PDB file of C-alpha atoms in Angstrom:
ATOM      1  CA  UNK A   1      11.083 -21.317   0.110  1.00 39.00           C
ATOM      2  CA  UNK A   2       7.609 -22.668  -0.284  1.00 38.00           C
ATOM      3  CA  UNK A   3       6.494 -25.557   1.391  1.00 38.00           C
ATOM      4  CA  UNK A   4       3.164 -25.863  -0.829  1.00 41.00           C
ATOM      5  CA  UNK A   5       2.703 -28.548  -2.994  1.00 38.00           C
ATOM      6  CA  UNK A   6       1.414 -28.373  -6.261  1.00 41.00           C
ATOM      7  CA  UNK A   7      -2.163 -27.891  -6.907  1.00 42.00           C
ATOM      8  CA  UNK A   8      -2.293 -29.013 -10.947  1.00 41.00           C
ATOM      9  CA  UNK A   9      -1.856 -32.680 -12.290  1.00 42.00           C
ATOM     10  CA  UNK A  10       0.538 -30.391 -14.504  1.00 44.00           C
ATOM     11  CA  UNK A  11       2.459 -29.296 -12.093  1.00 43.00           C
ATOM     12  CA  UNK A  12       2.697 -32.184  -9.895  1.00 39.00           C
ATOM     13  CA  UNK A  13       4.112 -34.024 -13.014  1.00 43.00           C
ATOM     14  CA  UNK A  14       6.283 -31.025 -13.626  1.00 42.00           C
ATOM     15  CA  UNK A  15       7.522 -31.650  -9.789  1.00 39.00           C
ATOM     16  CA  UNK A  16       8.122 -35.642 -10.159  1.00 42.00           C
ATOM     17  CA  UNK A  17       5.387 -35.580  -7.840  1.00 39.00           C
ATOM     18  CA  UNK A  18       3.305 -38.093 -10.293  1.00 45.00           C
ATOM     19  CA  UNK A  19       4.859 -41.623 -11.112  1.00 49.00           C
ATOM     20  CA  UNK A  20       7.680 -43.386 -10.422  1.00 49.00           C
ATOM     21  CA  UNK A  21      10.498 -40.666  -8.415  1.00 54.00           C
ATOM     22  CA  UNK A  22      13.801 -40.806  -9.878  1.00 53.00           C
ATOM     23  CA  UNK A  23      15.425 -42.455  -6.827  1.00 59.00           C
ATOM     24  CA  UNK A  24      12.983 -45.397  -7.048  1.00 76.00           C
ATOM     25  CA  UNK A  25      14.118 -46.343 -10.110  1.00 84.00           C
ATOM     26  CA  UNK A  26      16.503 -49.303 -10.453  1.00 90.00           C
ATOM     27  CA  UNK A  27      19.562 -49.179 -12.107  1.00 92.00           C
ATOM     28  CA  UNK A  28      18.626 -51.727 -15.008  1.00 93.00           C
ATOM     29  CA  UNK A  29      15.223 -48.844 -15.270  1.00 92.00           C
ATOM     30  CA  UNK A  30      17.659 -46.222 -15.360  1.00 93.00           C
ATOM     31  CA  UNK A  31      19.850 -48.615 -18.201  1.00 94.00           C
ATOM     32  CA  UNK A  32      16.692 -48.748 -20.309  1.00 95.00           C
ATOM     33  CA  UNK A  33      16.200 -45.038 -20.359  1.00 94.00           C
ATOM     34  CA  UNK A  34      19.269 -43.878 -21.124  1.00 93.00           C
ATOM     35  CA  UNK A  35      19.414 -46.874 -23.420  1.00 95.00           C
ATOM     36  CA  UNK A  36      16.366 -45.809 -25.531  1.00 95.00           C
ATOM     37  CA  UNK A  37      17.502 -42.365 -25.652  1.00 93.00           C
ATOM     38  CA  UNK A  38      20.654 -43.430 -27.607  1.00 94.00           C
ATOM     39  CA  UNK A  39      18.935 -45.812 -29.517  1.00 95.00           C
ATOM     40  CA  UNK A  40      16.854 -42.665 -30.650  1.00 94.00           C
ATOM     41  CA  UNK A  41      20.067 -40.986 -31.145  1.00 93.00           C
ATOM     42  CA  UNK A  42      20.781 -43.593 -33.584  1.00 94.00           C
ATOM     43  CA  UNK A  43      17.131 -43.991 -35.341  1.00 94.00           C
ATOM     44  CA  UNK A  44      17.011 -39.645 -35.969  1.00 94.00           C
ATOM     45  CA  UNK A  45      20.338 -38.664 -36.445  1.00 92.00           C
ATOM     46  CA  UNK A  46      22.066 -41.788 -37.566  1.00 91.00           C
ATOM     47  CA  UNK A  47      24.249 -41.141 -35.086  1.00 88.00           C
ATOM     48  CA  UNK A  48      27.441 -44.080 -35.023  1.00 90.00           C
ATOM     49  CA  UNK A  49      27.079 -46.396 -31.767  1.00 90.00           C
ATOM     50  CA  UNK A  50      30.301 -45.888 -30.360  1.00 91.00           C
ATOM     51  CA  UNK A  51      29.976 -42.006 -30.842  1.00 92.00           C
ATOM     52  CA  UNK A  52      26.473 -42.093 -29.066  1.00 92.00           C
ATOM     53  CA  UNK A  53      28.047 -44.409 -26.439  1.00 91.00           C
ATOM     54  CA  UNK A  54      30.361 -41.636 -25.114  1.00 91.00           C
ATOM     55  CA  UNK A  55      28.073 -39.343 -25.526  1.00 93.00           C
ATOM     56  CA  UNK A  56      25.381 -40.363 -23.024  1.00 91.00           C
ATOM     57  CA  UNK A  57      28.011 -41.925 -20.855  1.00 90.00           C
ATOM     58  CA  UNK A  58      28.555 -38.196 -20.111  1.00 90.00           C
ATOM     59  CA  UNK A  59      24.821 -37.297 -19.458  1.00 91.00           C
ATOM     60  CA  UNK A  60      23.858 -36.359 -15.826  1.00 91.00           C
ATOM     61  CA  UNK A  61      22.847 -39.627 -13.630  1.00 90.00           C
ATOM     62  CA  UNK A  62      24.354 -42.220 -16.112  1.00 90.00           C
ATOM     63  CA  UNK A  63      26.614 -43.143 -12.734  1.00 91.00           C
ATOM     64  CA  UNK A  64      23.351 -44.636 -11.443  1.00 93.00           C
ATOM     65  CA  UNK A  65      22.380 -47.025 -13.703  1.00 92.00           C
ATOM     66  CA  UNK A  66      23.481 -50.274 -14.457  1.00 92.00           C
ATOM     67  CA  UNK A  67      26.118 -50.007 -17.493  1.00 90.00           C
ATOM     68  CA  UNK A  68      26.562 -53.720 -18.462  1.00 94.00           C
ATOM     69  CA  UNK A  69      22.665 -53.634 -19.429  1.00 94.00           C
ATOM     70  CA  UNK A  70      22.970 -50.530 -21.250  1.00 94.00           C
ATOM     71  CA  UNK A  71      26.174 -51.804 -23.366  1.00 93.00           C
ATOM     72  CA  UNK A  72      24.389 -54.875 -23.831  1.00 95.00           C
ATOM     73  CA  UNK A  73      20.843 -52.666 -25.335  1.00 95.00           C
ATOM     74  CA  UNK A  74      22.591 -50.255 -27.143  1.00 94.00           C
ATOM     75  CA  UNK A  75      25.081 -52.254 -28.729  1.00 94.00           C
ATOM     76  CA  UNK A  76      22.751 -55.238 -29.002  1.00 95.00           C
ATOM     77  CA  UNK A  77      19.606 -53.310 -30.544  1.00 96.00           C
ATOM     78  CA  UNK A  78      21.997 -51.437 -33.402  1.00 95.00           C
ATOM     79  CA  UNK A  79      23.988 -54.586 -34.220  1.00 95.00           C
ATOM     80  CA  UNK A  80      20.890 -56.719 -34.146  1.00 96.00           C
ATOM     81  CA  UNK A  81      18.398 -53.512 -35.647  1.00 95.00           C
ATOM     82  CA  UNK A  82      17.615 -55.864 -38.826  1.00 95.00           C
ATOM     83  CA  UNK A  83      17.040 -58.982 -37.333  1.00 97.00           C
ATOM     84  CA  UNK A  84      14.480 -56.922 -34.730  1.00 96.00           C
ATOM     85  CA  UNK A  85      12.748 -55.379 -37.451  1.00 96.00           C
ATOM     86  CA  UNK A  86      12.292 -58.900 -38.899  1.00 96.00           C
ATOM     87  CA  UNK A  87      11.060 -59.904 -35.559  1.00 95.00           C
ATOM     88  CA  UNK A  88       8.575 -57.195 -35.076  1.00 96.00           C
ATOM     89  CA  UNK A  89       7.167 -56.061 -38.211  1.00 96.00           C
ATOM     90  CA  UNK A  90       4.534 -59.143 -38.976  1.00 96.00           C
ATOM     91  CA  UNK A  91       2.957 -57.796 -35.499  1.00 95.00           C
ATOM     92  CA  UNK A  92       2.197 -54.443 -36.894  1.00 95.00           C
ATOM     93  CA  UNK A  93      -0.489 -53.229 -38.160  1.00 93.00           C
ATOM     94  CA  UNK A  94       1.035 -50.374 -40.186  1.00 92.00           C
ATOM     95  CA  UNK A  95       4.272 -50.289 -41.996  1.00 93.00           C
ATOM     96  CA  UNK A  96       7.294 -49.933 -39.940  1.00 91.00           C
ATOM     97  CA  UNK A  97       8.325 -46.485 -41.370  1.00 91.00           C
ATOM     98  CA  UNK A  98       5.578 -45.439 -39.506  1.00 92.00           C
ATOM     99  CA  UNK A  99       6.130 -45.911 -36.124  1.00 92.00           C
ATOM    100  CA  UNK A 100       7.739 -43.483 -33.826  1.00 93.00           C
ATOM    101  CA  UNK A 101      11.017 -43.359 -32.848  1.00 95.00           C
ATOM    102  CA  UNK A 102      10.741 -43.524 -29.827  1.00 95.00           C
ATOM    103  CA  UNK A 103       8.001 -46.617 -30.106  1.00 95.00           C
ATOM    104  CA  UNK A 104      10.714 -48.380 -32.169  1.00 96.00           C
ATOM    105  CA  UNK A 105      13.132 -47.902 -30.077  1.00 96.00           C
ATOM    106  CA  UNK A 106      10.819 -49.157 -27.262  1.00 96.00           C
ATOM    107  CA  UNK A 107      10.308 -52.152 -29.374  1.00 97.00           C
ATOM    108  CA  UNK A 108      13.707 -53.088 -30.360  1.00 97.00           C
ATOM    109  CA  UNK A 109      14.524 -52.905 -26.275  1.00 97.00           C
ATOM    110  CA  UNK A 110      11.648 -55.529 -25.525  1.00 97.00           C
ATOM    111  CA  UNK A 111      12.367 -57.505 -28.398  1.00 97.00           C
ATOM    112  CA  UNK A 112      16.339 -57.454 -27.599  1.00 97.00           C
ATOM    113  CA  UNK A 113      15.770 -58.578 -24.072  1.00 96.00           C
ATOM    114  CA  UNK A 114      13.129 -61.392 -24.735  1.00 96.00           C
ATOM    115  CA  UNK A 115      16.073 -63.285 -27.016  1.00 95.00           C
ATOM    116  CA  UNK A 116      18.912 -62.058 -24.837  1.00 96.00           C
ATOM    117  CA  UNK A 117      18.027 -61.648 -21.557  1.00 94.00           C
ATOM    118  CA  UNK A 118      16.430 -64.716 -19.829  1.00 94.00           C
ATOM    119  CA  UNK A 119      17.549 -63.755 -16.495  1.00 93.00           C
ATOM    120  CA  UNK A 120      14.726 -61.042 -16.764  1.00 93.00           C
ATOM    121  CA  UNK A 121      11.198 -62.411 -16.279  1.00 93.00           C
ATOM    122  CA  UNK A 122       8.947 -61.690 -19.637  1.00 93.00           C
ATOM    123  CA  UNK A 123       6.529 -59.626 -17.538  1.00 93.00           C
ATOM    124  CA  UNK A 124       9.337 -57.638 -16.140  1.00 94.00           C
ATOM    125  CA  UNK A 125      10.539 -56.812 -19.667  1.00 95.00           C
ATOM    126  CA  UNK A 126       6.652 -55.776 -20.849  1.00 94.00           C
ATOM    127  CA  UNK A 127       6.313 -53.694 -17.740  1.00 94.00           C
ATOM    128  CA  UNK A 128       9.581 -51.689 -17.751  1.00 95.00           C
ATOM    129  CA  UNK A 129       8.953 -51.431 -22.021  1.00 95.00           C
ATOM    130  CA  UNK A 130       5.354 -50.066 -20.902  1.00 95.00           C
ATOM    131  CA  UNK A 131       6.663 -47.657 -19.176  1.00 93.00           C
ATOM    132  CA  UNK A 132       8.984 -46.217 -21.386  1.00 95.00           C
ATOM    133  CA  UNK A 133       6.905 -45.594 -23.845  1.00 93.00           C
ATOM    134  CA  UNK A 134       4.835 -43.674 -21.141  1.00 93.00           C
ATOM    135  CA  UNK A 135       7.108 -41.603 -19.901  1.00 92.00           C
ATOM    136  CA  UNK A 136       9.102 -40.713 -23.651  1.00 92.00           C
ATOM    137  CA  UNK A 137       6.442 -41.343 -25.916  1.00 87.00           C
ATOM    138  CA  UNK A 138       3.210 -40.361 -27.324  1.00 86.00           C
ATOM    139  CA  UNK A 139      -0.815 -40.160 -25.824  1.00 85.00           C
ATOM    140  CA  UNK A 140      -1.330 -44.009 -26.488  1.00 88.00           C
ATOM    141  CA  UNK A 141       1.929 -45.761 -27.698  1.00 89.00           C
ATOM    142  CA  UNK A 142       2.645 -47.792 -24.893  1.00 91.00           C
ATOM    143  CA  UNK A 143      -0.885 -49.595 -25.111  1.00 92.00           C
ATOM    144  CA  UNK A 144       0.628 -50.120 -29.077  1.00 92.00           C
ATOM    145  CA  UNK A 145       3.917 -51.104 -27.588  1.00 93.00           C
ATOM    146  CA  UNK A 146       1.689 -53.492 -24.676  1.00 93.00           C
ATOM    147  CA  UNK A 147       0.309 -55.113 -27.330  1.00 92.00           C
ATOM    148  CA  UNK A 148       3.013 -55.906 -29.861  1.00 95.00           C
ATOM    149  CA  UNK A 149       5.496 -56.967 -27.454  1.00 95.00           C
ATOM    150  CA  UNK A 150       2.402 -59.278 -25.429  1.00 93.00           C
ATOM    151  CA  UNK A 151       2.379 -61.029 -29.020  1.00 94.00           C
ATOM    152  CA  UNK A 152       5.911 -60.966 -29.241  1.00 96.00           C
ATOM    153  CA  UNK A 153       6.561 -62.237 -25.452  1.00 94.00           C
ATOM    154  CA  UNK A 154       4.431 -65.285 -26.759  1.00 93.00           C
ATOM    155  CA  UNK A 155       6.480 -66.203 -29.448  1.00 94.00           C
ATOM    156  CA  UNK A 156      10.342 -65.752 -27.968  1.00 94.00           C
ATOM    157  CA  UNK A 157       9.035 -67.012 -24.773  1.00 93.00           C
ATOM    158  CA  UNK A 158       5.794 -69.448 -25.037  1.00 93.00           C
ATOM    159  CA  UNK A 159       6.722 -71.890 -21.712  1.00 91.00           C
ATOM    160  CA  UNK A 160       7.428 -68.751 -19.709  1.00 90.00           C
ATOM    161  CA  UNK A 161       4.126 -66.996 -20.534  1.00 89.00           C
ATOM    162  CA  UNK A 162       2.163 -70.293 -20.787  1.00 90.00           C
ATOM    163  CA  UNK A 163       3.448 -70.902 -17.301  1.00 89.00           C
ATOM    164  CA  UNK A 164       1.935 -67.058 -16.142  1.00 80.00           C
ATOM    165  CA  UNK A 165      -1.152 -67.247 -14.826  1.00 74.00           C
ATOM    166  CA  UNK A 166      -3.747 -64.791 -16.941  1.00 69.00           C
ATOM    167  CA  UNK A 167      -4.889 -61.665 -15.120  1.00 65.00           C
ATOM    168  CA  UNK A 168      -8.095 -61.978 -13.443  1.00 56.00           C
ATOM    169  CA  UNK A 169     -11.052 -60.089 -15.529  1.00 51.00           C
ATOM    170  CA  UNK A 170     -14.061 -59.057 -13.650  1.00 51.00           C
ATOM    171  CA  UNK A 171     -15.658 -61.899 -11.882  1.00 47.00           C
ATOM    172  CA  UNK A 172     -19.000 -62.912 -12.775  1.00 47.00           C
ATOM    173  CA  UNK A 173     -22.343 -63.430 -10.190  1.00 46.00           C
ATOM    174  CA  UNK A 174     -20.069 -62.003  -7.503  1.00 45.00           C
ATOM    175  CA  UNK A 175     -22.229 -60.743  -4.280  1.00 47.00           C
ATOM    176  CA  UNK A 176     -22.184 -57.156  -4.329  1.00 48.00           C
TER     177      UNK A 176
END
């Protein structure tokens, strides 16, 4: 057994040596995952809910994550897939058809849990959408996915961002 570590950016990703390790993750993390896989279940293969339901409910490490929340996605986002679409498509800047799966998916997720889930912070719901869309989709779709859903966030939920307070930028004259 070897006790080095890995020496490439490749294969300390390879290694879950880079981001988030799988037993940090929450159990409403590990709900969105396994949620936006099915929901890309559903988006390719046209897949039936109930059928993809089973399905992942099977899939190693579903135990660990929080199944109410990923009823409540999965369910939710398919039921509600129109009425998301509506939501989300006059924030694009391409037609809908176009985006990924897996960046719809993403989508559908944030836009679910800013109407349904008001127990979950707005920036909570950004982050955790963020980082699906790094860790399943492509080069630069989550900065796509940041800033559709930061538009999005202010319309579902304008007291709760109002109330945020900005990130700071750089300060200007600061002593060096």
């Amino acid at each position: 057994m070897s006790t080095e570590l890995p020496s490439s950016e490749g294969e300390k990703a390879k290694s879950g040596l880079i981001g988030r390790k799988a037993a940090d993750k929450s159990a409403r993390t590990r709900a969105r995952e396994f949620a936006l896989q099915a929901i890309y279940q559903h988006l390719v293969g046209r897949n039936a809910a109930s059928d993809i339901d089973v399905f992942t409910r099977d899939l190693a490490g579903f135990h660990k994550c929080d199944s109410v929340h990923f009823d409540a996605l999965l369910h939710g986002c398919i039921e509600q897939a129109d009425a998301l679409d509506t939501l989300i498509t006059p924030l694009l800047d391409r037609p809908l058809v176009e985006l990924s799966p897996i960046e719809r998916g993403v989508l559908w997720i944030g836009a679910y849990e800013f109407q349904h889930c008001l127990d979950v912070p707005w920036r909570v719901v950004l982050n955790e959408c963020i980082e699906l869309a790094k860790s399943f989709g492509g080069t630069d779709g989550h900065k796509y996915v940041n800033g559709v859903l930061h538009q999005l966030a202010a319309q579902l939920r304008p007291a709760e961002v109002a109330a945020a307070p900005s990130k700071p930028g750089p300060r200007k004259n600061a002593a060096p």
